[in-house]
């Protein structure tokens, strides 16, 4: 779980243009984070100011480097919320959480990947939706004591490149 979370966060942090952890009205990202907090009785954390500044610096460097790095840097935005040292246990179980997520996101998001490993206590959900000429990808990854919710806006070319070689 730590490797997956670290990989996802590193990929997102190094490759995208801007970050936000605000919860606008009608924003499913904020709704998902709040739903996780209510379901598991946990609290999320956002990225500190210096991390946001580091993302901006990495984006500028990627644009200057050109090539594939430039294309990924210009892809879109990212929103990140993470959970550390929390207990993701519920009396309702994994199936209730999965059903809640699917019903909450069903109108605007399409499920792409959904995996649950009850023995390891790990869950991963990836949703996709069109956002004009780009795509939004929502990744929910929960382990026994840590988790993350990441929403990324990608161009079709960047999404195809990431699907070929994550």
CSV table of N, CA and C in Angstrom, one decimal:
chain,number,residue,atom,x,y,z
A,1,UNK,N,0.8,-1.2,0.0
A,1,UNK,CA,0.0,0.0,0.0
A,1,UNK,C,0.9,1.3,0.0
A,2,UNK,N,1.9,1.3,0.8
A,2,UNK,CA,2.8,2.4,0.9
A,2,UNK,C,3.5,2.7,-0.5
A,3,UNK,N,3.9,1.6,-1.2
A,3,UNK,CA,4.5,1.8,-2.5
A,3,UNK,C,3.5,2.4,-3.5
A,4,UNK,N,2.3,1.9,-3.5
A,4,UNK,CA,1.3,2.4,-4.4
A,4,UNK,C,1.0,3.9,-4.1
A,5,UNK,N,0.8,4.2,-2.8
A,5,UNK,CA,0.5,5.6,-2.5
A,5,UNK,C,1.6,6.5,-2.8
A,6,UNK,N,2.8,6.0,-2.5
A,6,UNK,CA,4.0,6.9,-2.8
A,6,UNK,C,4.2,7.1,-4.3
A,7,UNK,N,4.0,6.0,-5.1
A,7,UNK,CA,4.1,6.1,-6.5
A,7,UNK,C,3.0,7.1,-7.1
A,8,UNK,N,1.8,7.0,-6.6
A,8,UNK,CA,0.7,7.8,-7.1
A,8,UNK,C,1.0,9.3,-6.7
A,9,UNK,N,1.4,9.5,-5.5
A,9,UNK,CA,1.7,10.9,-5.1
A,9,UNK,C,2.9,11.5,-5.8
A,10,UNK,N,3.9,10.7,-6.0
A,10,UNK,CA,5.1,11.2,-6.7
A,10,UNK,C,4.8,11.5,-8.1
A,11,UNK,N,4.0,10.6,-8.8
A,11,UNK,CA,3.6,10.9,-10.2
A,11,UNK,C,2.8,12.2,-10.3
A,12,UNK,N,1.9,12.3,-9.4
A,12,UNK,CA,1.0,13.5,-9.5
A,12,UNK,C,1.8,14.7,-9.1
A,13,UNK,N,2.6,14.7,-8.1
A,13,UNK,CA,3.3,15.9,-7.7
A,13,UNK,C,4.3,16.4,-8.7
A,14,UNK,N,5.0,15.5,-9.4
A,14,UNK,CA,6.0,15.9,-10.3
A,14,UNK,C,5.5,16.2,-11.7
A,15,UNK,N,4.2,15.8,-12.0
A,15,UNK,CA,3.9,15.9,-13.4
A,15,UNK,C,2.7,16.9,-13.7
A,16,UNK,N,2.2,17.5,-12.7
A,16,UNK,CA,1.0,18.3,-13.0
A,16,UNK,C,1.1,19.7,-12.7
A,17,UNK,N,0.2,20.5,-13.2
A,17,UNK,CA,0.4,22.0,-13.2
A,17,UNK,C,0.0,22.6,-11.9
A,18,UNK,N,-1.1,22.4,-11.3
A,18,UNK,CA,-1.5,23.1,-10.1
A,18,UNK,C,-2.2,22.1,-9.2
A,19,UNK,N,-2.3,22.6,-7.9
A,19,UNK,CA,-2.9,21.7,-6.9
A,19,UNK,C,-3.9,22.5,-6.1
A,20,UNK,N,-4.9,21.8,-5.6
A,20,UNK,CA,-5.9,22.5,-4.8
A,20,UNK,C,-6.5,21.4,-3.9
A,21,UNK,N,-6.8,21.8,-2.7
A,21,UNK,CA,-7.5,21.0,-1.7
A,21,UNK,C,-8.7,21.7,-1.2
A,22,UNK,N,-9.2,22.6,-2.0
A,22,UNK,CA,-10.4,23.3,-1.6
A,22,UNK,C,-11.6,22.5,-2.0
A,23,UNK,N,-12.7,22.7,-1.3
A,23,UNK,CA,-13.9,21.9,-1.6
A,23,UNK,C,-15.0,22.9,-2.1
A,24,UNK,N,-15.1,23.0,-3.4
A,24,UNK,CA,-16.1,23.9,-4.0
A,24,UNK,C,-17.5,23.2,-4.0
A,25,UNK,N,-18.5,24.0,-4.0
A,25,UNK,CA,-19.9,23.4,-4.1
A,25,UNK,C,-20.0,22.6,-5.4
A,26,UNK,N,-20.6,21.4,-5.3
A,26,UNK,CA,-20.8,20.6,-6.5
A,26,UNK,C,-19.5,19.9,-6.9
A,27,UNK,N,-18.5,19.9,-6.1
A,27,UNK,CA,-17.2,19.2,-6.4
A,27,UNK,C,-17.2,17.9,-5.7
A,28,UNK,N,-17.2,16.8,-6.5
A,28,UNK,CA,-17.3,15.5,-6.0
A,28,UNK,C,-16.0,15.1,-5.2
A,29,UNK,N,-14.9,15.7,-5.5
A,29,UNK,CA,-13.6,15.5,-4.8
A,29,UNK,C,-13.9,15.7,-3.3
A,30,UNK,N,-14.4,16.9,-3.0
A,30,UNK,CA,-14.6,17.3,-1.6
A,30,UNK,C,-15.7,16.4,-1.0
A,31,UNK,N,-16.7,16.0,-1.8
A,31,UNK,CA,-17.7,15.1,-1.3
A,31,UNK,C,-17.2,13.7,-1.0
A,32,UNK,N,-16.3,13.2,-1.8
A,32,UNK,CA,-15.6,11.9,-1.6
A,32,UNK,C,-14.8,11.9,-0.3
A,33,UNK,N,-14.0,13.0,-0.1
A,33,UNK,CA,-13.2,13.1,1.1
A,33,UNK,C,-14.1,13.2,2.3
A,34,UNK,N,-15.2,13.9,2.3
A,34,UNK,CA,-16.1,14.0,3.4
A,34,UNK,C,-16.8,12.7,3.7
A,35,UNK,N,-17.1,12.0,2.6
A,35,UNK,CA,-17.8,10.7,2.8
A,35,UNK,C,-16.8,9.7,3.4
A,36,UNK,N,-15.5,9.7,3.1
A,36,UNK,CA,-14.6,8.8,3.7
A,36,UNK,C,-14.4,9.1,5.2
A,37,UNK,N,-14.4,10.4,5.5
A,37,UNK,CA,-14.2,10.9,6.9
A,37,UNK,C,-15.4,10.4,7.7
A,38,UNK,N,-16.6,10.5,7.1
A,38,UNK,CA,-17.8,10.1,7.9
A,38,UNK,C,-17.9,8.6,8.0
A,39,UNK,N,-17.6,7.9,6.9
A,39,UNK,CA,-17.8,6.4,6.9
A,39,UNK,C,-16.8,5.8,7.9
A,40,UNK,N,-15.5,6.2,7.9
A,40,UNK,CA,-14.5,5.6,8.7
A,40,UNK,C,-14.1,6.4,9.9
A,41,UNK,N,-14.7,7.5,10.1
A,41,UNK,CA,-14.5,8.4,11.3
A,41,UNK,C,-13.0,8.8,11.4
A,42,UNK,N,-12.5,9.3,10.3
A,42,UNK,CA,-11.1,9.7,10.1
A,42,UNK,C,-11.0,11.2,9.7
A,43,UNK,N,-9.9,11.8,9.7
A,43,UNK,CA,-9.7,13.2,9.2
A,43,UNK,C,-8.6,13.2,8.2
A,44,UNK,N,-8.8,13.9,7.1
A,44,UNK,CA,-7.8,14.0,6.0
A,44,UNK,C,-6.8,15.2,6.3
A,45,UNK,N,-5.7,15.2,5.6
A,45,UNK,CA,-4.8,16.3,5.6
A,45,UNK,C,-4.6,16.7,4.1
A,46,UNK,N,-4.2,18.0,4.0
A,46,UNK,CA,-3.9,18.5,2.7
A,46,UNK,C,-2.5,18.7,2.5
A,47,UNK,N,-2.1,19.2,1.3
A,47,UNK,CA,-0.7,19.5,1.1
A,47,UNK,C,-0.2,20.8,1.8
A,48,UNK,N,0.9,20.8,2.4
A,48,UNK,CA,1.4,22.1,3.0
A,48,UNK,C,1.8,23.1,1.9
A,49,UNK,N,1.9,24.3,2.3
A,49,UNK,CA,2.2,25.4,1.4
A,49,UNK,C,3.5,25.1,0.6
A,50,UNK,N,4.6,24.6,1.3
A,50,UNK,CA,5.8,24.4,0.6
A,50,UNK,C,5.7,23.3,-0.4
A,51,UNK,N,4.9,22.3,-0.2
A,51,UNK,CA,4.7,21.2,-1.2
A,51,UNK,C,4.1,21.8,-2.4
A,52,UNK,N,3.1,22.7,-2.2
A,52,UNK,CA,2.4,23.3,-3.4
A,52,UNK,C,3.4,24.1,-4.2
A,53,UNK,N,4.3,24.8,-3.5
A,53,UNK,CA,5.3,25.6,-4.2
A,53,UNK,C,6.3,24.7,-4.9
A,54,UNK,N,6.6,23.6,-4.3
A,54,UNK,CA,7.5,22.6,-5.0
A,54,UNK,C,6.8,22.1,-6.3
A,55,UNK,N,5.5,21.9,-6.3
A,55,UNK,CA,4.8,21.4,-7.5
A,55,UNK,C,4.9,22.4,-8.6
A,56,UNK,N,4.8,23.7,-8.2
A,56,UNK,CA,4.9,24.8,-9.2
A,56,UNK,C,6.3,24.8,-9.8
A,57,UNK,N,7.3,24.6,-9.0
A,57,UNK,CA,8.7,24.6,-9.5
A,57,UNK,C,8.9,23.5,-10.4
A,58,UNK,N,8.4,22.3,-10.0
A,58,UNK,CA,8.6,21.1,-10.8
A,58,UNK,C,7.9,21.2,-12.2
A,59,UNK,N,6.8,21.9,-12.2
A,59,UNK,CA,6.0,22.1,-13.4
A,59,UNK,C,6.8,23.0,-14.4
A,60,UNK,N,7.4,24.1,-13.8
A,60,UNK,CA,8.2,25.0,-14.7
A,60,UNK,C,9.4,24.3,-15.2
A,61,UNK,N,10.0,23.5,-14.4
A,61,UNK,CA,11.2,22.7,-14.9
A,61,UNK,C,10.8,21.7,-16.0
A,62,UNK,N,9.6,21.1,-15.8
A,62,UNK,CA,9.2,20.1,-16.8
A,62,UNK,C,8.9,20.8,-18.1
A,63,UNK,N,8.3,22.0,-18.1
A,63,UNK,CA,8.0,22.8,-19.3
A,63,UNK,C,9.3,23.1,-20.0
A,64,UNK,N,10.3,23.5,-19.3
A,64,UNK,CA,11.5,23.9,-19.9
A,64,UNK,C,12.2,22.7,-20.5
A,65,UNK,N,12.1,21.5,-19.8
A,65,UNK,CA,12.8,20.3,-20.3
A,65,UNK,C,12.2,19.9,-21.7
A,66,UNK,N,10.9,20.2,-21.9
A,66,UNK,CA,10.3,19.8,-23.2
A,66,UNK,C,10.0,18.4,-23.3
A,67,UNK,N,9.6,18.0,-24.5
A,67,UNK,CA,9.2,16.6,-24.8
A,67,UNK,C,8.1,16.1,-24.0
A,68,UNK,N,8.2,14.8,-23.6
A,68,UNK,CA,7.1,14.2,-22.8
A,68,UNK,C,6.9,14.9,-21.5
A,69,UNK,N,7.9,15.3,-20.9
A,69,UNK,CA,7.8,16.0,-19.6
A,69,UNK,C,6.9,17.3,-19.7
A,70,UNK,N,7.1,18.0,-20.8
A,70,UNK,CA,6.4,19.2,-21.1
A,70,UNK,C,4.9,18.9,-21.3
A,71,UNK,N,4.6,17.8,-22.0
A,71,UNK,CA,3.2,17.4,-22.3
A,71,UNK,C,2.5,17.1,-21.0
A,72,UNK,N,3.2,16.3,-20.1
A,72,UNK,CA,2.6,15.9,-18.9
A,72,UNK,C,2.4,17.1,-18.0
A,73,UNK,N,3.4,18.0,-18.0
A,73,UNK,CA,3.3,19.2,-17.1
A,73,UNK,C,2.1,20.1,-17.5
A,74,UNK,N,1.8,20.1,-18.8
A,74,UNK,CA,0.7,21.0,-19.3
A,74,UNK,C,-0.6,20.3,-19.3
A,75,UNK,N,-0.7,19.1,-18.7
A,75,UNK,CA,-1.9,18.2,-18.8
A,75,UNK,C,-3.0,18.9,-18.0
A,76,UNK,N,-2.8,19.3,-16.8
A,76,UNK,CA,-4.0,19.8,-16.1
A,76,UNK,C,-3.7,20.1,-14.6
A,77,UNK,N,-4.7,19.8,-13.8
A,77,UNK,CA,-4.5,20.2,-12.3
A,77,UNK,C,-4.7,18.9,-11.5
A,78,UNK,N,-4.4,19.1,-10.2
A,78,UNK,CA,-4.5,17.9,-9.3
A,78,UNK,C,-5.0,18.4,-7.9
A,79,UNK,N,-5.8,17.6,-7.3
A,79,UNK,CA,-6.3,17.8,-6.0
A,79,UNK,C,-5.9,16.6,-5.1
A,80,UNK,N,-5.4,16.8,-4.0
A,80,UNK,CA,-4.9,15.8,-3.1
A,80,UNK,C,-5.4,15.9,-1.7
A,81,UNK,N,-5.8,14.8,-1.2
A,81,UNK,CA,-6.1,14.7,0.3
A,81,UNK,C,-5.6,13.4,0.7
A,82,UNK,N,-4.9,13.3,1.9
A,82,UNK,CA,-4.3,12.1,2.3
A,82,UNK,C,-4.7,11.9,3.8
A,83,UNK,N,-4.6,10.6,4.2
A,83,UNK,CA,-4.9,10.2,5.5
A,83,UNK,C,-3.7,9.4,6.0
A,84,UNK,N,-3.2,9.8,7.2
A,84,UNK,CA,-2.1,9.1,7.8
A,84,UNK,C,-2.5,8.7,9.2
A,85,UNK,N,-1.9,7.5,9.6
A,85,UNK,CA,-2.2,7.0,11.0
A,85,UNK,C,-3.6,7.0,11.4
A,86,UNK,N,-4.4,6.5,10.5
A,86,UNK,CA,-5.9,6.4,10.7
A,86,UNK,C,-6.3,4.9,10.7
A,87,UNK,N,-7.4,4.6,11.2
A,87,UNK,CA,-7.9,3.2,11.1
A,87,UNK,C,-9.1,3.1,10.2
A,88,UNK,N,-8.9,2.5,9.1
A,88,UNK,CA,-10.0,2.3,8.1
A,88,UNK,C,-10.7,1.0,8.3
A,89,UNK,N,-11.4,0.9,9.4
A,89,UNK,CA,-12.2,-0.2,9.8
A,89,UNK,C,-13.6,0.3,9.9
A,90,UNK,N,-14.5,-0.6,9.5
A,90,UNK,CA,-15.9,-0.2,9.6
A,90,UNK,C,-16.8,-1.5,9.9
A,91,UNK,N,-17.8,-1.3,10.6
A,91,UNK,CA,-18.7,-2.4,10.9
A,91,UNK,C,-19.5,-2.8,9.6
A,92,UNK,N,-19.7,-1.8,8.7
A,92,UNK,CA,-20.4,-2.1,7.5
A,92,UNK,C,-19.6,-2.8,6.5
A,93,UNK,N,-18.3,-2.7,6.5
A,93,UNK,CA,-17.4,-3.5,5.6
A,93,UNK,C,-17.1,-2.8,4.3
A,94,UNK,N,-16.3,-3.5,3.5
A,94,UNK,CA,-15.9,-3.0,2.2
A,94,UNK,C,-17.0,-2.8,1.2
A,95,UNK,N,-17.9,-3.8,1.2
A,95,UNK,CA,-19.0,-3.7,0.2
A,95,UNK,C,-19.9,-2.5,0.4
A,96,UNK,N,-20.2,-2.1,1.6
A,96,UNK,CA,-21.0,-0.9,1.9
A,96,UNK,C,-20.3,0.3,1.4
A,97,UNK,N,-19.0,0.4,1.7
A,97,UNK,CA,-18.2,1.6,1.2
A,97,UNK,C,-18.2,1.6,-0.3
A,98,UNK,N,-17.9,0.5,-0.9
A,98,UNK,CA,-17.9,0.5,-2.4
A,98,UNK,C,-19.3,0.9,-3.0
A,99,UNK,N,-20.3,0.4,-2.4
A,99,UNK,CA,-21.7,0.7,-2.9
A,99,UNK,C,-21.9,2.2,-2.7
A,100,UNK,N,-21.5,2.8,-1.5
A,100,UNK,CA,-21.7,4.2,-1.3
A,100,UNK,C,-20.9,5.0,-2.3
A,101,UNK,N,-19.7,4.7,-2.6
A,101,UNK,CA,-18.9,5.4,-3.6
A,101,UNK,C,-19.5,5.4,-5.0
A,102,UNK,N,-19.9,4.2,-5.4
A,102,UNK,CA,-20.5,4.0,-6.7
A,102,UNK,C,-21.8,4.8,-6.8
A,103,UNK,N,-22.7,4.8,-5.8
A,103,UNK,CA,-23.9,5.5,-5.9
A,103,UNK,C,-23.7,7.0,-5.8
A,104,UNK,N,-22.7,7.4,-5.1
A,104,UNK,CA,-22.4,8.9,-5.0
A,104,UNK,C,-21.8,9.4,-6.3
A,105,UNK,N,-21.0,8.6,-7.0
A,105,UNK,CA,-20.4,9.1,-8.2
A,105,UNK,C,-21.0,8.7,-9.5
A,106,UNK,N,-22.1,7.9,-9.4
A,106,UNK,CA,-22.7,7.3,-10.6
A,106,UNK,C,-23.2,8.2,-11.7
A,107,UNK,N,-23.6,9.4,-11.3
A,107,UNK,CA,-24.2,10.3,-12.3
A,107,UNK,C,-23.2,11.0,-13.1
A,108,UNK,N,-22.0,11.2,-12.6
A,108,UNK,CA,-21.0,12.0,-13.4
A,108,UNK,C,-19.7,11.2,-13.7
A,109,UNK,N,-19.4,10.1,-13.0
A,109,UNK,CA,-18.2,9.4,-13.1
A,109,UNK,C,-18.4,8.0,-13.6
A,110,UNK,N,-17.5,7.4,-14.3
A,110,UNK,CA,-17.6,6.0,-14.7
A,110,UNK,C,-16.5,5.3,-14.0
A,111,UNK,N,-16.8,4.1,-13.3
A,111,UNK,CA,-15.8,3.4,-12.7
A,111,UNK,C,-14.9,2.7,-13.7
A,112,UNK,N,-13.6,2.9,-13.5
A,112,UNK,CA,-12.6,2.3,-14.4
A,112,UNK,C,-12.0,1.0,-13.8
A,113,UNK,N,-11.5,1.1,-12.5
A,113,UNK,CA,-10.9,0.0,-11.8
A,113,UNK,C,-11.4,0.0,-10.4
A,114,UNK,N,-11.8,-1.1,-9.8
A,114,UNK,CA,-12.2,-1.2,-8.4
A,114,UNK,C,-11.7,-2.5,-7.9
A,115,UNK,N,-10.8,-2.4,-6.9
A,115,UNK,CA,-10.2,-3.6,-6.3
A,115,UNK,C,-10.3,-3.5,-4.8
A,116,UNK,N,-10.7,-4.6,-4.2
A,116,UNK,CA,-10.8,-4.7,-2.8
A,116,UNK,C,-10.0,-6.0,-2.3
A,117,UNK,N,-9.1,-5.9,-1.4
A,117,UNK,CA,-8.4,-7.0,-0.8
A,117,UNK,C,-8.7,-7.0,0.7
A,118,UNK,N,-9.7,-7.7,1.1
A,118,UNK,CA,-10.1,-7.8,2.5
A,118,UNK,C,-9.0,-8.3,3.4
A,119,UNK,N,-8.3,-9.3,2.9
A,119,UNK,CA,-7.3,-9.9,3.7
A,119,UNK,C,-6.2,-8.9,4.1
A,120,UNK,N,-5.8,-8.0,3.1
A,120,UNK,CA,-4.8,-7.0,3.3
A,120,UNK,C,-5.4,-5.7,3.8
A,121,UNK,N,-6.7,-5.6,3.8
A,121,UNK,CA,-7.4,-4.3,4.2
A,121,UNK,C,-7.1,-3.2,3.2
A,122,UNK,N,-6.9,-3.5,1.9
A,122,UNK,CA,-6.7,-2.5,0.9
A,122,UNK,C,-7.8,-2.3,-0.1
A,123,UNK,N,-8.1,-1.1,-0.5
A,123,UNK,CA,-9.1,-0.8,-1.4
A,123,UNK,C,-8.6,0.2,-2.4
A,124,UNK,N,-8.9,0.0,-3.7
A,124,UNK,CA,-8.5,1.0,-4.7
A,124,UNK,C,-9.6,1.2,-5.7
A,125,UNK,N,-10.0,2.4,-5.9
A,125,UNK,CA,-11.1,2.8,-6.8
A,125,UNK,C,-10.6,3.8,-7.8
A,126,UNK,N,-10.8,3.6,-9.0
A,126,UNK,CA,-10.4,4.7,-10.0
A,126,UNK,C,-11.6,5.0,-10.9
A,127,UNK,N,-11.9,6.2,-11.0
A,127,UNK,CA,-13.1,6.7,-11.7
A,127,UNK,C,-12.6,7.7,-12.8
A,128,UNK,N,-13.4,7.8,-13.9
A,128,UNK,CA,-13.0,8.6,-15.0
A,128,UNK,C,-14.3,9.4,-15.5
A,129,UNK,N,-14.0,10.6,-15.9
A,129,UNK,CA,-15.1,11.4,-16.6
A,129,UNK,C,-14.5,12.4,-17.5
A,130,UNK,N,-15.4,12.8,-18.5
A,130,UNK,CA,-14.9,13.8,-19.4
A,130,UNK,C,-15.1,15.2,-18.8
A,131,UNK,N,-14.1,16.1,-19.1
A,131,UNK,CA,-14.1,17.4,-18.6
A,131,UNK,C,-13.8,18.4,-19.8
A,132,UNK,N,-14.8,18.6,-20.6
A,132,UNK,CA,-14.6,19.3,-21.8
A,132,UNK,C,-13.7,18.6,-22.8
A,133,UNK,N,-12.5,19.1,-23.1
A,133,UNK,CA,-11.6,18.4,-24.0
A,133,UNK,C,-10.6,17.6,-23.2
A,134,UNK,N,-10.7,17.6,-21.9
A,134,UNK,CA,-9.8,16.8,-21.1
A,134,UNK,C,-10.6,15.7,-20.3
A,135,UNK,N,-9.9,15.0,-19.5
A,135,UNK,CA,-10.5,14.0,-18.6
A,135,UNK,C,-10.1,14.2,-17.2
A,136,UNK,N,-11.0,13.9,-16.3
A,136,UNK,CA,-10.8,13.9,-14.9
A,136,UNK,C,-10.6,12.4,-14.5
A,137,UNK,N,-9.6,12.2,-13.7
A,137,UNK,CA,-9.3,10.8,-13.1
A,137,UNK,C,-9.4,11.0,-11.6
A,138,UNK,N,-10.2,10.2,-10.9
A,138,UNK,CA,-10.3,10.2,-9.5
A,138,UNK,C,-9.8,8.9,-8.9
A,139,UNK,N,-8.8,8.9,-8.1
A,139,UNK,CA,-8.2,7.7,-7.5
A,139,UNK,C,-8.4,7.8,-6.0
A,140,UNK,N,-9.0,6.7,-5.5
A,140,UNK,CA,-9.2,6.6,-4.1
A,140,UNK,C,-8.5,5.3,-3.7
A,141,UNK,N,-7.5,5.5,-2.8
A,141,UNK,CA,-6.7,4.3,-2.4
A,141,UNK,C,-6.6,4.3,-0.8
A,142,UNK,N,-7.2,3.2,-0.2
A,142,UNK,CA,-7.2,3.1,1.2
A,142,UNK,C,-6.6,1.8,1.7
A,143,UNK,N,-5.7,1.9,2.7
A,143,UNK,CA,-5.1,0.8,3.3
A,143,UNK,C,-5.6,0.6,4.7
A,144,UNK,N,-4.9,-0.1,5.5
A,144,UNK,CA,-5.3,-0.3,6.9
A,144,UNK,C,-5.2,0.9,7.7
A,145,UNK,N,-4.1,1.7,7.5
A,145,UNK,CA,-3.9,2.9,8.3
A,145,UNK,C,-3.5,4.1,7.6
A,146,UNK,N,-3.6,4.1,6.2
A,146,UNK,CA,-3.3,5.3,5.4
A,146,UNK,C,-4.2,5.2,4.2
A,147,UNK,N,-4.3,6.4,3.6
A,147,UNK,CA,-5.1,6.4,2.3
A,147,UNK,C,-4.9,7.8,1.6
A,148,UNK,N,-5.4,7.8,0.4
A,148,UNK,CA,-5.3,9.1,-0.4
A,148,UNK,C,-6.4,9.1,-1.4
A,149,UNK,N,-6.8,10.4,-1.7
A,149,UNK,CA,-7.8,10.7,-2.7
A,149,UNK,C,-7.1,11.7,-3.6
A,150,UNK,N,-7.0,11.4,-4.9
A,150,UNK,CA,-6.3,12.2,-5.8
A,150,UNK,C,-7.2,12.4,-7.0
A,151,UNK,N,-7.4,13.7,-7.4
A,151,UNK,CA,-8.2,13.9,-8.7
A,151,UNK,C,-7.3,14.7,-9.6
A,152,UNK,N,-7.1,14.2,-10.8
A,152,UNK,CA,-6.2,14.7,-11.8
A,152,UNK,C,-7.0,15.1,-13.1
A,153,UNK,N,-6.7,16.2,-13.6
A,153,UNK,CA,-7.2,16.6,-14.9
A,153,UNK,C,-6.1,16.4,-16.0
A,154,UNK,N,-6.4,15.5,-17.0
A,154,UNK,CA,-5.4,15.2,-18.0
A,154,UNK,C,-5.9,15.4,-19.4
A,155,UNK,N,-5.0,15.7,-20.3
A,155,UNK,CA,-5.4,15.8,-21.7
A,155,UNK,C,-5.5,14.3,-22.2
A,156,UNK,N,-6.3,14.1,-23.3
A,156,UNK,CA,-6.4,12.7,-23.8
A,156,UNK,C,-5.0,12.1,-24.1
A,157,UNK,N,-4.1,12.9,-24.6
A,157,UNK,CA,-2.8,12.3,-25.0
A,157,UNK,C,-2.0,11.9,-23.7
A,158,UNK,N,-2.1,12.7,-22.7
A,158,UNK,CA,-1.4,12.3,-21.4
A,158,UNK,C,-2.1,11.1,-20.7
A,159,UNK,N,-3.4,11.1,-20.8
A,159,UNK,CA,-4.1,9.9,-20.2
A,159,UNK,C,-3.7,8.7,-21.0
A,160,UNK,N,-3.7,8.7,-22.3
A,160,UNK,CA,-3.3,7.5,-23.1
A,160,UNK,C,-1.8,7.1,-22.8
A,161,UNK,N,-0.9,8.1,-22.6
A,161,UNK,CA,0.5,7.8,-22.3
A,161,UNK,C,0.6,7.2,-20.9
A,162,UNK,N,-0.2,7.7,-20.0
A,162,UNK,CA,-0.1,7.1,-18.6
A,162,UNK,C,-0.7,5.7,-18.6
A,163,UNK,N,-1.7,5.5,-19.4
A,163,UNK,CA,-2.3,4.1,-19.4
A,163,UNK,C,-1.4,3.1,-20.0
A,164,UNK,N,-0.6,3.6,-21.0
A,164,UNK,CA,0.4,2.7,-21.6
A,164,UNK,C,1.5,2.4,-20.7
A,165,UNK,N,2.0,3.4,-20.0
A,165,UNK,CA,3.2,3.2,-19.1
A,165,UNK,C,3.0,4.1,-17.8
A,166,UNK,N,2.3,3.5,-16.8
A,166,UNK,CA,2.0,4.3,-15.6
A,166,UNK,C,3.3,4.7,-14.9
